[in-house]
Amino acid sequence: QLQLQESGPGLVKPSETLSLTCSVSGASTSRSNFYWGWIRQAPGKGLEWIASIHYGGKTFYNPSLKSRVSMSIDTSKNHFSLNLGSVTAADTADYYCAREDSETSDNAFDIWGQGTMVTVSS
Amino acid sequence: QSALTQPPSASGSPGQSVTISCSGTSSDIGGYNYVSWYQRHPGKAPKLMIYDVTKRPSGVPDRFSGSKSGNTASLTISGLQAEDEADYYCSSYAYRNSYPNAIIVFGGGTKVTVL
């Protein structure tokens, strides 16, 4: 059974880079029909898609975050990562990693990690 | 401000139906059949309830149904049950004229209360 698990620091200082990793078990990150994404939810706000990546290198970014975001994937370690630079308090949120399966539910996230809370504060 | 517009709240008594709307544009909901709906209980990860406008993942009760008309999508919960009390979020594939072109947008969420 496919499972996702986020990991990373729970506290990041303003102006620094937030780095998160999503470890995938139960399936390969190099499956051609899988896309891997990051979504966040700030306190009192709705869900916000951050970015998605395919193992072949294709990456999609939220235009409002594109200048600060990068995603990478390491199929040998079966995980993918998110870097968000120049963070501010507005980046404080629960961060989720998730999967899209283009063969079944394209452009929808059918498997989610449990989420990790990240606070931006000095 | 979210790209898709949802009412902040909706409610119904057990056994009743409740419908949540999600308004977008011709560049997202109206242009593609890639509308999805997520249920989120407090402290839990979101759960996919509907994808491709009307399809239910395995395990989702058929009390949940989706539809679309023009630029507005809807989620209907029939036979409301206590465990349906949660936040619901719509989402859609969107294509923008400026790079990056292909994106995913979410609504602001609707809190469903079972009275």
Coordinates of C-alpha atoms in Angstrom, one line a residue:
Chain A
Q1 CA 0.0 0.0 0.0
L2 CA 1.4 3.4 -1.0
Q3 CA 2.3 5.6 1.8
L4 CA 3.8 9.1 2.0
Q5 CA 5.7 10.6 4.9
E6 CA 6.9 14.2 5.1
S7 CA 10.0 15.1 7.1
G8 CA 11.9 18.3 7.8
P9 CA 12.4 21.1 10.4
G10 CA 9.3 22.3 12.2
L11 CA 10.8 25.8 12.7
V12 CA 12.5 28.0 10.0
K13 CA 13.8 31.5 10.5
P14 CA 12.5 34.3 8.3
S15 CA 14.4 34.8 5.1
E16 CA 15.9 31.3 5.2
T17 CA 14.9 28.3 3.1
L18 CA 12.3 25.8 4.0
S19 CA 13.3 22.3 3.0
L20 CA 11.0 19.3 3.2
T21 CA 11.3 15.7 2.0
C22 CA 8.5 13.2 1.2
S23 CA 9.5 9.6 1.5
V24 CA 7.5 7.2 -0.6
S25 CA 6.9 3.5 0.3
G26 CA 4.8 0.9 -1.4
A27 CA 5.4 2.2 -4.9
S28 CA 8.2 3.6 -7.0
T29 CA 8.6 7.3 -7.6
S30 CA 9.7 6.4 -11.1
R31 CA 6.3 5.0 -12.2
S32 CA 5.6 6.9 -15.4
N33 CA 1.9 7.6 -14.5
F34 CA 2.7 9.1 -11.1
Y35 CA 3.2 12.8 -10.4
W36 CA 4.2 14.0 -6.9
G37 CA 3.0 17.2 -5.4
W38 CA 3.2 19.5 -2.4
I39 CA 0.2 21.3 -1.0
R40 CA 0.0 23.5 2.1
Q41 CA -2.6 25.0 4.4
A42 CA -1.9 28.1 6.4
P43 CA -3.8 28.6 9.7
G44 CA -7.3 29.7 9.0
K45 CA -6.8 29.5 5.2
G46 CA -7.7 27.0 2.5
L47 CA -5.5 24.5 0.7
E48 CA -2.9 25.9 -1.7
W49 CA -1.1 23.8 -4.3
I50 CA 2.6 24.6 -4.3
A51 CA 4.2 22.4 -7.1
S52 CA 4.2 19.0 -8.7
I53 CA 7.0 16.9 -10.3
H54 CA 7.3 13.9 -12.6
Y55 CA 10.3 11.6 -12.3
G56 CA 11.2 12.5 -15.9
G57 CA 11.9 16.0 -14.7
K58 CA 8.7 17.8 -15.7
T59 CA 7.8 20.3 -13.0
F60 CA 4.8 22.5 -12.4
Y61 CA 4.8 25.4 -10.1
N62 CA 2.2 27.7 -8.5
P63 CA 2.7 31.1 -10.2
S64 CA 2.5 32.9 -6.9
L65 CA 5.3 30.9 -5.5
K66 CA 7.4 30.1 -8.5
S67 CA 10.2 32.6 -7.9
R68 CA 10.9 30.9 -4.5
V69 CA 10.1 27.3 -5.1
S70 CA 12.0 24.3 -6.4
M71 CA 11.2 20.6 -6.4
S72 CA 13.5 17.7 -7.0
I73 CA 13.0 13.9 -7.1
D74 CA 15.5 11.2 -6.2
T75 CA 14.3 7.9 -7.5
S76 CA 17.2 6.0 -6.0
K77 CA 16.1 7.0 -2.6
N78 CA 12.4 6.9 -3.6
H79 CA 11.7 10.4 -2.3
F80 CA 11.0 13.9 -3.5
S81 CA 11.8 17.3 -2.0
L82 CA 10.6 20.8 -1.7
N83 CA 12.7 24.0 -1.2
L84 CA 10.9 27.3 -0.5
G85 CA 13.2 30.2 -0.2
S86 CA 13.0 33.6 1.5
V87 CA 10.3 32.5 3.8
T88 CA 8.2 34.8 5.9
A89 CA 5.5 34.3 8.5
A90 CA 3.0 33.9 5.7
D91 CA 4.7 30.6 4.8
T92 CA 3.7 29.1 8.2
A93 CA 1.5 26.2 7.4
D94 CA 0.8 22.5 7.4
Y95 CA 2.7 21.1 4.4
Y96 CA 1.4 17.9 2.7
C97 CA 3.0 15.8 0.0
A98 CA 0.6 13.8 -2.2
R99 CA 0.4 11.7 -5.4
E100 CA -1.4 12.2 -8.6
D101 CA -2.1 9.1 -10.8
S102 CA -2.5 10.2 -14.4
E103 CA -4.0 6.8 -15.3
T104 CA -6.9 7.0 -12.9
S105 CA -7.4 10.4 -11.3
D106 CA -5.5 12.9 -13.3
N107 CA -4.9 16.3 -11.7
A108 CA -6.3 15.0 -8.4
F109 CA -4.3 14.0 -5.4
D110 CA -5.5 10.5 -4.3
I111 CA -2.8 9.7 -1.7
W112 CA -1.6 12.1 0.9
G113 CA 1.0 12.2 3.6
Q114 CA 0.0 13.0 7.2
G115 CA 1.4 16.5 6.9
T116 CA 4.1 18.4 8.7
M117 CA 3.6 21.7 10.5
V118 CA 6.2 24.3 9.6
T119 CA 6.5 27.6 11.6
V120 CA 8.4 30.5 10.3
S121 CA 9.7 32.5 13.3
S122 CA 12.9 34.0 14.6
Chain B
Q1 CA -7.8 34.9 -1.9
S2 CA -8.5 31.5 -3.4
A3 CA -8.8 31.0 -7.2
L4 CA -12.1 29.1 -6.8
T5 CA -15.0 30.5 -4.8
Q6 CA -16.8 28.4 -2.3
P7 CA -19.4 29.4 0.4
P8 CA -17.7 29.4 3.8
S9 CA -20.4 27.2 5.4
A10 CA -23.2 24.8 4.7
S11 CA -25.4 22.7 7.0
G12 CA -28.1 20.1 7.1
S13 CA -29.8 17.7 9.4
P14 CA -29.0 14.0 9.4
G15 CA -30.6 12.3 6.4
Q16 CA -30.9 15.5 4.5
S17 CA -28.9 16.6 1.4
V18 CA -26.4 19.5 1.2
T19 CA -24.9 20.9 -1.9
I20 CA -21.7 22.9 -2.0
S21 CA -20.9 25.1 -5.0
C22 CA -17.5 26.0 -6.4
S23 CA -17.2 28.8 -8.9
G24 CA -14.4 29.3 -11.3
T25 CA -13.8 30.5 -14.8
S26 CA -13.6 29.1 -18.4
S27 CA -9.8 28.7 -17.8
D28 CA -10.4 26.2 -15.0
I29 CA -13.7 24.6 -14.1
G30 CA -15.5 25.6 -17.3
G31 CA -12.7 24.5 -19.6
Y32 CA -11.8 21.1 -18.3
N33 CA -13.4 18.1 -16.7
Y34 CA -10.7 17.9 -14.0
V35 CA -12.7 19.0 -10.9
S36 CA -12.0 17.2 -7.7
W37 CA -13.3 17.5 -4.2
Y38 CA -11.5 16.8 -0.9
Q39 CA -12.8 16.2 2.6
R40 CA -10.8 17.2 5.6
H41 CA -11.5 16.4 9.2
P42 CA -9.6 18.5 11.8
G43 CA -6.1 17.2 12.3
K44 CA -6.3 14.8 9.4
A45 CA -4.9 14.9 5.9
P46 CA -7.4 15.7 3.1
K47 CA -9.2 12.8 1.4
L48 CA -10.1 12.7 -2.2
M49 CA -13.9 12.2 -2.5
I50 CA -14.6 13.1 -6.2
Y51 CA -12.3 13.4 -9.2
D52 CA -13.0 14.1 -12.9
V53 CA -16.1 16.1 -11.9
T54 CA -18.3 13.0 -11.1
K55 CA -16.1 10.0 -10.3
R56 CA -15.7 8.5 -6.9
P57 CA -12.5 6.7 -5.7
S58 CA -13.0 3.2 -4.4
G59 CA -14.3 3.3 -0.8
V60 CA -16.1 6.7 -1.1
P61 CA -19.8 6.2 -0.3
D62 CA -22.2 6.9 -3.2
R63 CA -23.9 9.5 -1.0
F64 CA -21.2 11.8 -2.4
S65 CA -21.8 13.0 -5.9
G66 CA -20.3 15.7 -8.1
S67 CA -21.5 17.7 -11.1
K68 CA -20.6 20.7 -13.2
S69 CA -22.5 23.4 -15.1
G70 CA -20.6 26.0 -17.0
N71 CA -18.0 27.5 -14.7
T72 CA -19.5 26.1 -11.5
A73 CA -19.0 22.7 -10.0
S74 CA -21.0 21.2 -7.1
L75 CA -20.6 18.5 -4.5
T76 CA -23.8 17.0 -3.1
I77 CA -23.9 14.9 0.0
S78 CA -27.1 12.9 0.2
G79 CA -28.4 11.2 3.4
L80 CA -26.1 13.4 5.6
Q81 CA -24.4 11.6 8.4
A82 CA -22.6 12.8 11.5
E83 CA -19.2 11.7 10.1
D84 CA -19.7 14.0 7.1
E85 CA -19.1 17.0 9.2
A86 CA -15.8 18.3 7.9
D87 CA -14.3 20.9 5.6
Y88 CA -14.7 20.4 1.9
Y89 CA -12.4 21.8 -0.8
C90 CA -12.8 21.9 -4.5
S91 CA -9.9 21.9 -6.9
S92 CA -9.5 22.1 -10.6
Y93 CA -6.8 21.9 -13.3
A94 CA -6.3 25.3 -14.8
Y95 CA -4.5 26.6 -17.9
R96 CA -3.2 30.2 -17.8
N97 CA -2.0 32.3 -20.7
S98 CA 1.2 33.2 -18.8
Y99 CA 3.9 30.8 -17.7
P100 CA 3.6 28.6 -15.8
N101 CA 0.6 27.6 -17.9
A102 CA -0.7 24.3 -16.3
I103 CA -1.5 24.7 -12.7
I104 CA -3.9 23.3 -10.0
V105 CA -6.2 25.7 -8.1
F106 CA -8.2 25.2 -4.9
G107 CA -11.2 26.7 -3.4
G108 CA -11.2 28.4 0.0
G109 CA -13.2 25.5 1.6
T110 CA -16.7 25.0 2.9
K111 CA -17.3 23.9 6.5
V112 CA -20.2 21.4 6.5
T113 CA -22.1 21.2 9.8
V114 CA -24.5 18.3 10.6
L115 CA -27.2 19.9 12.8

